Amino acid sequence: MTKQKQQKPGTATPAMPGFFRYFAAIFYDLLLLIAIFFLATAILLPFNAGEAIKSPLVFPLYLYSIGFLFYGWFWTHGGQTLGLQAWKLRLVSNSSASISWQQAFIRYLSASLLLGFGFLWRIWQKDRKTLQDLSSQSYIIRTDTNADD
């Protein structure tokens, strides 16, 4: 049995997730997002007589917006997507509060423009923050501080 330091309530530093846990939550969310994209595409089919949208910009922007609404809603309303909930993680602002829609937009934009490579930035950072964490002034914490990664 190991001895743990006693800390005053509210002074504990939030535990940061390990690489595997963070990646697994992202993977879970991507699976769900793919299903949402299928549904969003199916919703458009009756309006196009079952044909693909011809414009090279409209459909990708539509799906991009759907993705933002998915992540933005969960991030601003409790800080947990389904993947984050499953892996006992939460997104918080640097002040430990819920993030704003502006922060959610910056986070989504920076993560998507970097094609996920911002996630790898955490490997070289002592505080384990990704580029999207730094750009949106938010970060992912573990909600179960007793479990090992």
mmCIF file of N, CA and C in Angstrom, residues 6-14:
data_model
loop_
_atom_site.group_PDB
_atom_site.id
_atom_site.type_symbol
_atom_site.label_atom_id
_atom_site.label_comp_id
_atom_site.label_asym_id
_atom_site.label_seq_id
_atom_site.Cartn_x
_atom_site.Cartn_y
_atom_site.Cartn_z
ATOM 1 N N GLN A 6 -1.882 14.194 1.481
ATOM 2 C CA GLN A 6 -3.184 14.812 1.704
ATOM 3 C C GLN A 6 -3.148 16.223 1.130
ATOM 4 N N GLN A 7 -4.169 16.553 0.332
ATOM 5 C CA GLN A 7 -4.276 17.895 -0.213
ATOM 6 C C GLN A 7 -5.576 18.511 0.251
ATOM 7 N N LYS A 8 -5.568 19.819 0.348
ATOM 8 C CA LYS A 8 -6.786 20.525 0.700
ATOM 9 C C LYS A 8 -7.784 20.382 -0.445
ATOM 10 N N PRO A 9 -9.070 20.278 -0.130
ATOM 11 C CA PRO A 9 -10.074 20.187 -1.190
ATOM 12 C C PRO A 9 -9.996 21.385 -2.134
ATOM 13 N N GLY A 10 -10.079 21.108 -3.431
ATOM 14 C CA GLY A 10 -10.048 22.164 -4.433
ATOM 15 C C GLY A 10 -8.657 22.574 -4.862
ATOM 16 N N THR A 11 -7.604 21.993 -4.261
ATOM 17 C CA THR A 11 -6.251 22.375 -4.641
ATOM 18 C C THR A 11 -5.554 21.308 -5.462
ATOM 19 N N ALA A 12 -6.189 20.184 -5.670
ATOM 20 C CA ALA A 12 -5.566 19.096 -6.418
ATOM 21 C C ALA A 12 -5.430 19.469 -7.889
ATOM 22 N N THR A 13 -4.294 19.130 -8.471
ATOM 23 C CA THR A 13 -4.082 19.336 -9.890
ATOM 24 C C THR A 13 -4.801 18.233 -10.642
ATOM 25 N N PRO A 14 -5.616 18.587 -11.650
ATOM 26 C CA PRO A 14 -6.343 17.548 -12.382
ATOM 27 C C PRO A 14 -5.376 16.599 -13.085
#
